[in-house]
Tab-separated table of C-alpha atoms and ligand atoms in Angstrom:
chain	number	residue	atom	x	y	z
A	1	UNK	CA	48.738	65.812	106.429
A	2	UNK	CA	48.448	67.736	109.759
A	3	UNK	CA	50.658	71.034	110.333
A	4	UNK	CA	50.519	72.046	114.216
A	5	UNK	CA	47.523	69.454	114.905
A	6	UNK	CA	45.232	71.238	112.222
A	7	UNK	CA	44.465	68.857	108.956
A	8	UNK	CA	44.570	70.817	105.089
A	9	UNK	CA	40.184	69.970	105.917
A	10	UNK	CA	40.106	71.720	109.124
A	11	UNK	CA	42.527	74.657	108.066
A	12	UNK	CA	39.957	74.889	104.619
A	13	UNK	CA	36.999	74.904	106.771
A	14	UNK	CA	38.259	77.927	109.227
A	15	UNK	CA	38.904	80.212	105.943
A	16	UNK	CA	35.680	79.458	104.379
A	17	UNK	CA	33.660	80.660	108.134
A	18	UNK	CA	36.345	83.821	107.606
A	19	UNK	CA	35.322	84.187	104.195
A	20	UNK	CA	31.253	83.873	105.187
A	21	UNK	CA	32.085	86.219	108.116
A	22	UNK	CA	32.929	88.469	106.090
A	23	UNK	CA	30.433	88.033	103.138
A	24	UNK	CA	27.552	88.709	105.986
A	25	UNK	CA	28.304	90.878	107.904
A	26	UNK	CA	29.484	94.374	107.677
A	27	UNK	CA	33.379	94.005	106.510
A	28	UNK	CA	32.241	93.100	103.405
A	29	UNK	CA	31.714	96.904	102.617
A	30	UNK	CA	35.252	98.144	104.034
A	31	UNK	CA	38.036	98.556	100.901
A	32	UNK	CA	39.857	95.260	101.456
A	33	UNK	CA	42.865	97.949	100.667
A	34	UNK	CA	41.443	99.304	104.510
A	35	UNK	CA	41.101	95.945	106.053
A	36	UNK	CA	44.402	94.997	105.340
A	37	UNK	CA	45.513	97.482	107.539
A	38	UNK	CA	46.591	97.634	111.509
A	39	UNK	CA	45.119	100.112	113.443
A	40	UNK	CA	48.105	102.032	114.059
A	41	UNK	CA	49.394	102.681	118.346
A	42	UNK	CA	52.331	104.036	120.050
A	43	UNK	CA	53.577	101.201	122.570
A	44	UNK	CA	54.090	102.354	125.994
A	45	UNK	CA	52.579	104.010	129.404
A	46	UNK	CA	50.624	107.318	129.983
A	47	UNK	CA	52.130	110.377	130.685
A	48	UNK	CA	53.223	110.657	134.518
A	49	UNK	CA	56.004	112.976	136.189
A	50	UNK	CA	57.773	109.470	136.704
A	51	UNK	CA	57.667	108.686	132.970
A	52	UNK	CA	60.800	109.211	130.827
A	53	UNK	CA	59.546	110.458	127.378
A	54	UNK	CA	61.900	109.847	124.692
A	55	UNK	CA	59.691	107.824	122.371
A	56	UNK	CA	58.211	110.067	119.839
A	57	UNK	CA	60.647	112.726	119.107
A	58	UNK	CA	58.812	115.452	120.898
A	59	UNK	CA	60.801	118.566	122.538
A	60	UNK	CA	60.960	117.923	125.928
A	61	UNK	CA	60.181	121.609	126.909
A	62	UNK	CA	56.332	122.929	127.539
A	63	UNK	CA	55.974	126.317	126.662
A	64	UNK	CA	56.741	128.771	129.763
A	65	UNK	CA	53.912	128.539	132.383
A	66	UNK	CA	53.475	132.372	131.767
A	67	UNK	CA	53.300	132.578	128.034
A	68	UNK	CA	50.640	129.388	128.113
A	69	UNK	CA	48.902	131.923	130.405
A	70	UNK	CA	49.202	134.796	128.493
A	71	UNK	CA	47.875	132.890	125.163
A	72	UNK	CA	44.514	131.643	127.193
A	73	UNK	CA	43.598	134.922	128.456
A	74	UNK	CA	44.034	136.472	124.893
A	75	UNK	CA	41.857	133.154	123.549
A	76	UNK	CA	38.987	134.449	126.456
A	77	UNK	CA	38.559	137.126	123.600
A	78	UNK	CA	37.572	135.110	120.710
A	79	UNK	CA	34.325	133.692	119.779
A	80	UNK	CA	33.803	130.326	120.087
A	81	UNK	CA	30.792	129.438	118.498
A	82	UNK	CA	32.104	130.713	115.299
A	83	UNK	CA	33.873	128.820	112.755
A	84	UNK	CA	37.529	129.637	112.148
A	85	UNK	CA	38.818	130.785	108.522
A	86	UNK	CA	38.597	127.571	105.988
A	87	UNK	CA	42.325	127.903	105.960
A	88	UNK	CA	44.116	129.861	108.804
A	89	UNK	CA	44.674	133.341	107.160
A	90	UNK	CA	47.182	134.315	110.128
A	91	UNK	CA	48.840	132.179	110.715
A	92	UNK	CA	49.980	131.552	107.333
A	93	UNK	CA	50.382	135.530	106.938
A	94	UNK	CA	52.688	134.873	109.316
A	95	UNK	CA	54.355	132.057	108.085
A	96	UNK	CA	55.018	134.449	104.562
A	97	UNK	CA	56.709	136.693	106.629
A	98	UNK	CA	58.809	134.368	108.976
A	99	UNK	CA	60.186	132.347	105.513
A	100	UNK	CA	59.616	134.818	102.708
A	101	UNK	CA	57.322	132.680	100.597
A	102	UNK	CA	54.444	133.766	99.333
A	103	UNK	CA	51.348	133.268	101.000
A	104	UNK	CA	49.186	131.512	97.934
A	105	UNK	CA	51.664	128.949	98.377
A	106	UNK	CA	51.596	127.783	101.781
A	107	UNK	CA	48.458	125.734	103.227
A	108	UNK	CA	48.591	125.023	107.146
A	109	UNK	CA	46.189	122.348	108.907
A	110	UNK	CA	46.224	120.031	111.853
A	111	UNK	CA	49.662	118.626	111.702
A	112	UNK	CA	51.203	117.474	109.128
A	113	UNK	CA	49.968	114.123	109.427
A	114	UNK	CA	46.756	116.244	107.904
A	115	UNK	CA	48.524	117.483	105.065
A	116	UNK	CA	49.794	113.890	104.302
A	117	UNK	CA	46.529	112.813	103.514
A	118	UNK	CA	46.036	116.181	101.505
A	119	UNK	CA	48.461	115.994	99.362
A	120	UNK	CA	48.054	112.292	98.960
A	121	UNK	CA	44.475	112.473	98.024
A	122	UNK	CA	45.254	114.985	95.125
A	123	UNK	CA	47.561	113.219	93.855
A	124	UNK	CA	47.168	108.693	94.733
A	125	UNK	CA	44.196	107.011	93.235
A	126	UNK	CA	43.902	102.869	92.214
A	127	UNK	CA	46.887	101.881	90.596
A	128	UNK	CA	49.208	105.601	91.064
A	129	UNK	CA	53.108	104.822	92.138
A	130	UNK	CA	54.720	106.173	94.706
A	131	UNK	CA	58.219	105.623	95.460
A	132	UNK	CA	59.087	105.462	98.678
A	133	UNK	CA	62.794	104.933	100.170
A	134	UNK	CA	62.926	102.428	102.748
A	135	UNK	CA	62.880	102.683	105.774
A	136	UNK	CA	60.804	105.518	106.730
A	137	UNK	CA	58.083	107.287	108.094
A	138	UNK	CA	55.261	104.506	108.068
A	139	UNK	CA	52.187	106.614	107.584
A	140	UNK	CA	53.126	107.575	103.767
A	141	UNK	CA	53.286	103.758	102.885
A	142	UNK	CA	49.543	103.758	104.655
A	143	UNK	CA	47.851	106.124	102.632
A	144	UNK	CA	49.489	104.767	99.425
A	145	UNK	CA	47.917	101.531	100.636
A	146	UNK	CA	44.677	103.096	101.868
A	147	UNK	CA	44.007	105.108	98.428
A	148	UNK	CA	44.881	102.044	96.661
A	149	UNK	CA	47.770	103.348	95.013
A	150	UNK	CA	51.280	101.615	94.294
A	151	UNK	CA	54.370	101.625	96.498
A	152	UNK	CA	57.574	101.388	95.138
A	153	UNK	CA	60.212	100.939	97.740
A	154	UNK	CA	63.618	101.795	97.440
A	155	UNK	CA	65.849	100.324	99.862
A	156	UNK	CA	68.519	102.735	101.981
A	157	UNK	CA	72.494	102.187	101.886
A	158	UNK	CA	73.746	99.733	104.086
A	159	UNK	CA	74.447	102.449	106.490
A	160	UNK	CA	71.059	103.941	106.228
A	161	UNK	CA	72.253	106.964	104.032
A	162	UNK	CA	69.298	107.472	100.806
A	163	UNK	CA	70.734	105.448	97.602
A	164	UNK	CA	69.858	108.786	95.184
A	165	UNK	CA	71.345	106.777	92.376
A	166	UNK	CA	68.529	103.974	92.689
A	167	UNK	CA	66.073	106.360	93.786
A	168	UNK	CA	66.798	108.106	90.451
A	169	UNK	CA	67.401	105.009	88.786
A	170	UNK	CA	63.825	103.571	89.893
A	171	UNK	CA	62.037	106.718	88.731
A	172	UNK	CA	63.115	106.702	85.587
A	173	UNK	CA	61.645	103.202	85.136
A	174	UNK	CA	58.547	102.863	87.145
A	175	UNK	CA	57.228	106.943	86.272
A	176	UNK	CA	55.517	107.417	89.907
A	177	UNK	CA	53.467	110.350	90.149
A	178	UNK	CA	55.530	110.957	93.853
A	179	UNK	CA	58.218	110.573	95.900
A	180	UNK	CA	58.840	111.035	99.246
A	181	UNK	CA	61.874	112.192	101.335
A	182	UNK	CA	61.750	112.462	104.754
A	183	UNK	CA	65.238	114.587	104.843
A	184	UNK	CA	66.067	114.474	107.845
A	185	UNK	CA	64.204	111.196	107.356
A	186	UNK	CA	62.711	109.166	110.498
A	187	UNK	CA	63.117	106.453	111.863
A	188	UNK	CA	67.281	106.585	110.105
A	189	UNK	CA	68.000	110.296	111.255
A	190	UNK	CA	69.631	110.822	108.102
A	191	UNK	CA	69.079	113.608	105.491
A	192	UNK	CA	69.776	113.978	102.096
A	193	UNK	CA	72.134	116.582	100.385
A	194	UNK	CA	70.310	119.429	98.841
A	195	UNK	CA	72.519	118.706	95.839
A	196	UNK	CA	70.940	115.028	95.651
A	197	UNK	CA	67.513	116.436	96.033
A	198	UNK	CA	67.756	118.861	93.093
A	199	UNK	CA	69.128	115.850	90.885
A	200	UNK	CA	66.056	113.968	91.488
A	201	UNK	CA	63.772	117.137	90.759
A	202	UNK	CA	65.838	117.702	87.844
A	203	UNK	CA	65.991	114.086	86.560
A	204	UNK	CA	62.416	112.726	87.070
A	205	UNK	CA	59.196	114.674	86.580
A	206	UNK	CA	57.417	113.297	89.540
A	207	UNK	CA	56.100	115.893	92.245
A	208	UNK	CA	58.677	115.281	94.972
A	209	UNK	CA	57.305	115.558	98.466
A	210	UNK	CA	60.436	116.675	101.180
A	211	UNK	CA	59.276	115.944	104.406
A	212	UNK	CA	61.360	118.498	107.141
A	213	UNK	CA	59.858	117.640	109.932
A	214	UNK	CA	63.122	117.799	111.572
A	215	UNK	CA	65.126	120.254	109.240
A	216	UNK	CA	65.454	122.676	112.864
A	217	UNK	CA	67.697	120.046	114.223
A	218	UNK	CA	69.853	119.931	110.889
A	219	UNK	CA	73.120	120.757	110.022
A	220	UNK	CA	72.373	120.736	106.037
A	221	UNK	CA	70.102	123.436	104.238
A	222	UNK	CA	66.203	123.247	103.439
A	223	UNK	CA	65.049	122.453	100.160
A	224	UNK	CA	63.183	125.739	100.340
A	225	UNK	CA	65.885	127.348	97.918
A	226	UNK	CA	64.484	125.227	95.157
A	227	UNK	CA	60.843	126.080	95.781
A	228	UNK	CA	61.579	128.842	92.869
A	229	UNK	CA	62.991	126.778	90.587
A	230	UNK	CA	60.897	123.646	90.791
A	231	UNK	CA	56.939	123.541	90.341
A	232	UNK	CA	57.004	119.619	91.254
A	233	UNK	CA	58.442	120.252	95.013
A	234	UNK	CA	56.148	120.310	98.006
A	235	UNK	CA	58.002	121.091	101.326
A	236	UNK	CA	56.462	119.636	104.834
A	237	UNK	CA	56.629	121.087	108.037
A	238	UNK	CA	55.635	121.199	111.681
A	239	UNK	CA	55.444	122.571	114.541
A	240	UNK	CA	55.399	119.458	116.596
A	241	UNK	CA	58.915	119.077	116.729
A	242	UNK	CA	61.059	122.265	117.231
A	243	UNK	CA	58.241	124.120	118.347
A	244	UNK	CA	57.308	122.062	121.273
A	245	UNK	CA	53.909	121.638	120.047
A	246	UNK	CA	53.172	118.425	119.225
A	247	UNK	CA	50.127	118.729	121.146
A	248	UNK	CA	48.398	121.559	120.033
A	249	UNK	CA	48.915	119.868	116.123
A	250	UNK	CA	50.335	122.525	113.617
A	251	UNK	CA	52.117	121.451	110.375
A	252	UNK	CA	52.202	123.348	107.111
A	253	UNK	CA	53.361	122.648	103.201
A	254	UNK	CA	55.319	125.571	101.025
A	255	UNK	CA	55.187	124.586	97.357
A	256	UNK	CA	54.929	127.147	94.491
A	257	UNK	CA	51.101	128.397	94.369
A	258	UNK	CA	50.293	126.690	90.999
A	259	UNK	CA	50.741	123.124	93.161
A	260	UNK	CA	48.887	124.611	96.448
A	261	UNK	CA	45.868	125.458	94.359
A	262	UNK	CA	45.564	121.871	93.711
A	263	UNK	CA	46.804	120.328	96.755
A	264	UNK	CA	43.771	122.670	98.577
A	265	UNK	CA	40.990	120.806	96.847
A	266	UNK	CA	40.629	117.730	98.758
A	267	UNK	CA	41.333	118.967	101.887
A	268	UNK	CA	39.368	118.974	104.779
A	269	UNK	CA	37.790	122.644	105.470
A	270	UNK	CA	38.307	124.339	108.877
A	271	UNK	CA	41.259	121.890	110.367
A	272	UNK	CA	43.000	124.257	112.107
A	273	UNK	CA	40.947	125.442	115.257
A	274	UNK	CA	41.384	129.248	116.661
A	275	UNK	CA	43.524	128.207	119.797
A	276	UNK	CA	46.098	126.174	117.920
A	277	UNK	CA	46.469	129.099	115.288
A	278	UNK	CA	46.504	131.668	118.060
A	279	UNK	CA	49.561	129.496	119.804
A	280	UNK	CA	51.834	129.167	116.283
A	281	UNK	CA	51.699	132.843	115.378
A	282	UNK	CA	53.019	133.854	119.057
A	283	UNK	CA	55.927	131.205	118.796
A	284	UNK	CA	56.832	132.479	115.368
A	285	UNK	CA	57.511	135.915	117.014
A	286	UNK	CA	59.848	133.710	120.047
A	287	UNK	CA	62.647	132.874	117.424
A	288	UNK	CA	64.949	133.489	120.378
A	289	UNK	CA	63.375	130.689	122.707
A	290	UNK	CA	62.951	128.544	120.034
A	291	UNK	CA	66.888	128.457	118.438
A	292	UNK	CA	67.846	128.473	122.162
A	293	UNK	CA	65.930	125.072	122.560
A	294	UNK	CA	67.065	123.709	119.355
A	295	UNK	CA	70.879	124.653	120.584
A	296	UNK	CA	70.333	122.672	124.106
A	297	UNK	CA	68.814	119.668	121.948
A	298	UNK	CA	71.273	119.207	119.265
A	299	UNK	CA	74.090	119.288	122.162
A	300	UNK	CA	72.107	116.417	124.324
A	301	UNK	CA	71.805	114.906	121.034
A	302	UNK	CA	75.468	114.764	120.557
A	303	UNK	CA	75.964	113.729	124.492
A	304	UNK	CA	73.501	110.894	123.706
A	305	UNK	CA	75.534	110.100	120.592
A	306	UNK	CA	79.044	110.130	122.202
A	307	UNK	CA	77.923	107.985	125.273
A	308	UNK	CA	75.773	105.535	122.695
A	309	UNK	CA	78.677	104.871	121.267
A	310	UNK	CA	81.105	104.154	123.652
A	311	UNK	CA	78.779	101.819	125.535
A	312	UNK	CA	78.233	100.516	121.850
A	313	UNK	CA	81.988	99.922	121.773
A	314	UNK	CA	82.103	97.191	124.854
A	315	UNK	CA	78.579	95.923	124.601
A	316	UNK	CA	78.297	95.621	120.430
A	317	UNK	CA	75.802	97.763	120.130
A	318	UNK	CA	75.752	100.165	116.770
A	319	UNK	CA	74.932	103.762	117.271
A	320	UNK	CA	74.117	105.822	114.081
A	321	UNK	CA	74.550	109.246	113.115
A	322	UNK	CA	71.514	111.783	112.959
A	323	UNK	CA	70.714	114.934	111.463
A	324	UNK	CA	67.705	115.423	114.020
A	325	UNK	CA	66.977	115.022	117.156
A	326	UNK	CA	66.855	111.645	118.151
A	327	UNK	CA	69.200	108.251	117.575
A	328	UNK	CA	68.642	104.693	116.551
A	329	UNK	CA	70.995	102.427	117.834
A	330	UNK	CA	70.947	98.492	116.786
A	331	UNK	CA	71.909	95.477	119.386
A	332	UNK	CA	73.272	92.316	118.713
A	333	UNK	CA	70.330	90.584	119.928
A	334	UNK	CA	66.505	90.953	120.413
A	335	UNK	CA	65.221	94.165	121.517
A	336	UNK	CA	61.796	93.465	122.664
A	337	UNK	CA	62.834	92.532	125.917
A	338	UNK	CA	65.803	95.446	126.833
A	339	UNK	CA	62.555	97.825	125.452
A	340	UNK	CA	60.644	96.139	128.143
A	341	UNK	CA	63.222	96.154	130.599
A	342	UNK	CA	63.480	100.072	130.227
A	343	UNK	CA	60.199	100.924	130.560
A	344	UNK	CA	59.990	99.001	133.544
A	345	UNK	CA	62.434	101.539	134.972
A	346	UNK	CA	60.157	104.087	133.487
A	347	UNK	CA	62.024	105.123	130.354
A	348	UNK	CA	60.011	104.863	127.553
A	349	UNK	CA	61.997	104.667	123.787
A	350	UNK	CA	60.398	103.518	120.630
A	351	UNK	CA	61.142	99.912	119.494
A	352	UNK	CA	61.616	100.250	115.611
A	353	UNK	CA	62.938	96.156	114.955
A	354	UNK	CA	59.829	95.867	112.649
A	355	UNK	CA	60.898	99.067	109.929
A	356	UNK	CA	62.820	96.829	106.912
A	357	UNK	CA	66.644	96.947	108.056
A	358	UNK	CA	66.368	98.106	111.155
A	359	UNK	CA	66.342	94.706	113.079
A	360	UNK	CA	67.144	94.312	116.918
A	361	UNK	CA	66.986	98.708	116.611
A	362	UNK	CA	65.781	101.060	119.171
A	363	UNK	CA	64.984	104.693	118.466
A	364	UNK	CA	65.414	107.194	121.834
A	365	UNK	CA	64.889	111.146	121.350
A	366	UNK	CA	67.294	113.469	123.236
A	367	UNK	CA	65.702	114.819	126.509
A	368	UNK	CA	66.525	116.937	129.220
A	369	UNK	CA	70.042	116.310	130.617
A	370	UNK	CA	68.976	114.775	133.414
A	371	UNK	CA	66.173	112.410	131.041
A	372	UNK	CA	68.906	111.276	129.068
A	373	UNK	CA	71.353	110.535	132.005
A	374	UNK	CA	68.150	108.263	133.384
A	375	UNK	CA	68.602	106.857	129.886
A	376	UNK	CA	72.099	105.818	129.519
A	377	UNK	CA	72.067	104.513	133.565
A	378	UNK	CA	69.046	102.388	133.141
A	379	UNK	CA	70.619	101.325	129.298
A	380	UNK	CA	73.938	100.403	131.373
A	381	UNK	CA	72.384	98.498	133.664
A	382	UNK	CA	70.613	96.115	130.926
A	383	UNK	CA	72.904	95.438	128.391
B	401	LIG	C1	58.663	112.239	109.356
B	401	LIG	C2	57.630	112.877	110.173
B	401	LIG	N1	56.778	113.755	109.605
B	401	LIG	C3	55.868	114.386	110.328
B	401	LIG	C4	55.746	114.145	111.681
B	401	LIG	C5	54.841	114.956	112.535
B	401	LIG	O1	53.616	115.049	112.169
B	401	LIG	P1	52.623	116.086	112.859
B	401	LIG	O2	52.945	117.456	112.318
B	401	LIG	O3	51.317	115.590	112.389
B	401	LIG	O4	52.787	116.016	114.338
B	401	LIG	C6	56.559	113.228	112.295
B	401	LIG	C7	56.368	112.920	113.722
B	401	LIG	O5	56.642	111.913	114.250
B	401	LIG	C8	57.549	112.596	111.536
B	401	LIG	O6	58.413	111.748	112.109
């Protein structure tokens, strides 16, 4: 028998020089768990004035040219062959302050991809479950994988909303050590009601990780009010988002301090450099600037939304709702090559077809005005 010219001999002999590759040469000491894995990249074009950036969610405002000043000159100051503290003692002074949690209970690093790990590593070893709704942010799923641990998906609604009763449902059967919500959850923009969040703390006894990456951008509440009440919540946050500071990396975890002291262990001493920490602490005291942004957003968001949809209403195309600040919007057909198309005119979104359930669906953040007019022209012109 011959499949695509290649006998069941030939196709034998191939794996067995993959399998002696391996055996002698240096994969054969990487965790298959690892090798498994695709190293992970962001499709797309470097960074140019011409560029239209609405493919990772980031704020599409610097900081002002004279605060970024202001910040360097004060960094002149410090000393930079010194280490900084093991864990950033101002900034997460500050952070106390700014949310009225106590300090012992918040740990800050470099982003909260960092903290990921963290509080993965304390908790995942061979074999540990984690439940994980699906679709959604793909680096959890990764770790899981990475620290050999267990994932147990649970699918979304039909239209994308979190199915609490299966989520709940699930628990109670498989007992994972974790679950995650990404509320407002990426790539679906949807969150989950506070009300739904304290059932599953209340129903399961698993630590439940809420991911708010986007929670600035929401209309619904933080899980923070339950931070009293529950010792199994751990709340994630960043500054990469709202902050405009995706660059600079700055993310942060509240949980009650009796979790933090274990979550601290594994982690990685002295992640937070002096410059980033310097930046965060100023922005905390710029609430004004900051809401101000998160207004303009959230109204281009809703512009995107409203146009999305009546394109979406000639052309097929289905727009859903979001709780942050960007939109995923499904076509009837392939998306690889409108994607394509777009960036050709130099607007860059994020092609998301290959998240379960979210087939022939692109993801596009909310930009400037004048970004997301570029946007919806070039998207007019293509489909
Ligand atoms: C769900 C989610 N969590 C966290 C982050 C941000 O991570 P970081 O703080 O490392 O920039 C993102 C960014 O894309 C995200 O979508």
């Amino acid at each position: 028998m011959s499949y695509l010219g290649v006998t069941k001999n030939q196709h034998a002999t191939v794996q067995y020089r993959v399998f002696l590759t391996i055996l002698m040469s240096f994969h054969k000491h990487i965790k298959p768990s690892v090798h498994r894995l695709e190293t992970y990249t962001v499709k797309g074009k470097p960074l140019s004035p011409e560029l239209i950036k609405l493919n990772q969610n980031e704020n599409p405002f610097d900081l002002p040219e004279e605060l970024k000043r202001e910040l360097l000159e004060e960094f002149l100051t410090f000393h930079w062959n010194r280490y900084p503290d093991v864990l950033p003692k101002e900034l997460t002074e500050a952070l106390s302050r700014s949310l009225g949690h106590p300090i012992e209970g918040i740990i800050a690093a470099n982003g909260s991809n960092e903290l990921m790990y963290t509080i993965l590593m304390a908790i995942v070893g061979r074999g540990t479950k984690v439940l994980i709704p699906s679709p959604t942010f793909f680096l959890y799923e990764k770790i899981v994988h990475v620290m050999e641990g267990e994932v147990v998906n649970v699918p979304m609604k039909e239209d994308l909303s979190f199915d609490v009763e299966n989520i709940i449902a699930t628990a109670k059967k498989e007992k994972p050590s974790l679950i995650i919500l990404n509320s407002p959850n990426s790539p679906t923009g949807q969150s989950a009601a506070i009300g739904d969040v304290e059932r599953i703390l209340t129903e399961t006894d698993s630590i439940i990780l809420v991911d708010e990456a986007y929670i600035e951008f929401s209309d619904r509440p933080s899980a923070q009010s339950l931070l009293k009440k529950f010792d199994t919540l751990v709340i994630l946050r960043t500054f990469s988002k709202a902050f405009s500071l995706a660059g600079l990396r700055v993310g942060y975890l509240l949980a009650q301090p009796s979790l933090t002291v274990e979550i601290s262990k594994p982690k990685i001493p002295f992640t937070m450099n002096n410059f980033s920490q310097l930046v965060a602490v100023k922005l905390l005291q710029k609430k004004e600037l900051m809401d101000e942004r998160i207004a303009y957003i959230k109204k281009q968001k809703e512009f995107l939304y409203q146009n999305l949809r009546t394109i979406g209403e000639i052309n097929g195309i289905r727009v859903f709702h979001s709780d942050t600040n960007f939109l995923i919007f499904k076509l009837k057909s392939d998306v690889k090559v409108l994607f394509e198309k777009l960036l050709n005119d130099n607007v860059l979104v994020r092609d998301v077809s290959s998240y379960p359930m979210l087939k022939n669906t692109l993801r596009v953040n909310a930009g400037t005005e004048s970004e997301n007019m570029a946007f919806l022209t070039a998207l007019k012109k293509y489909v």
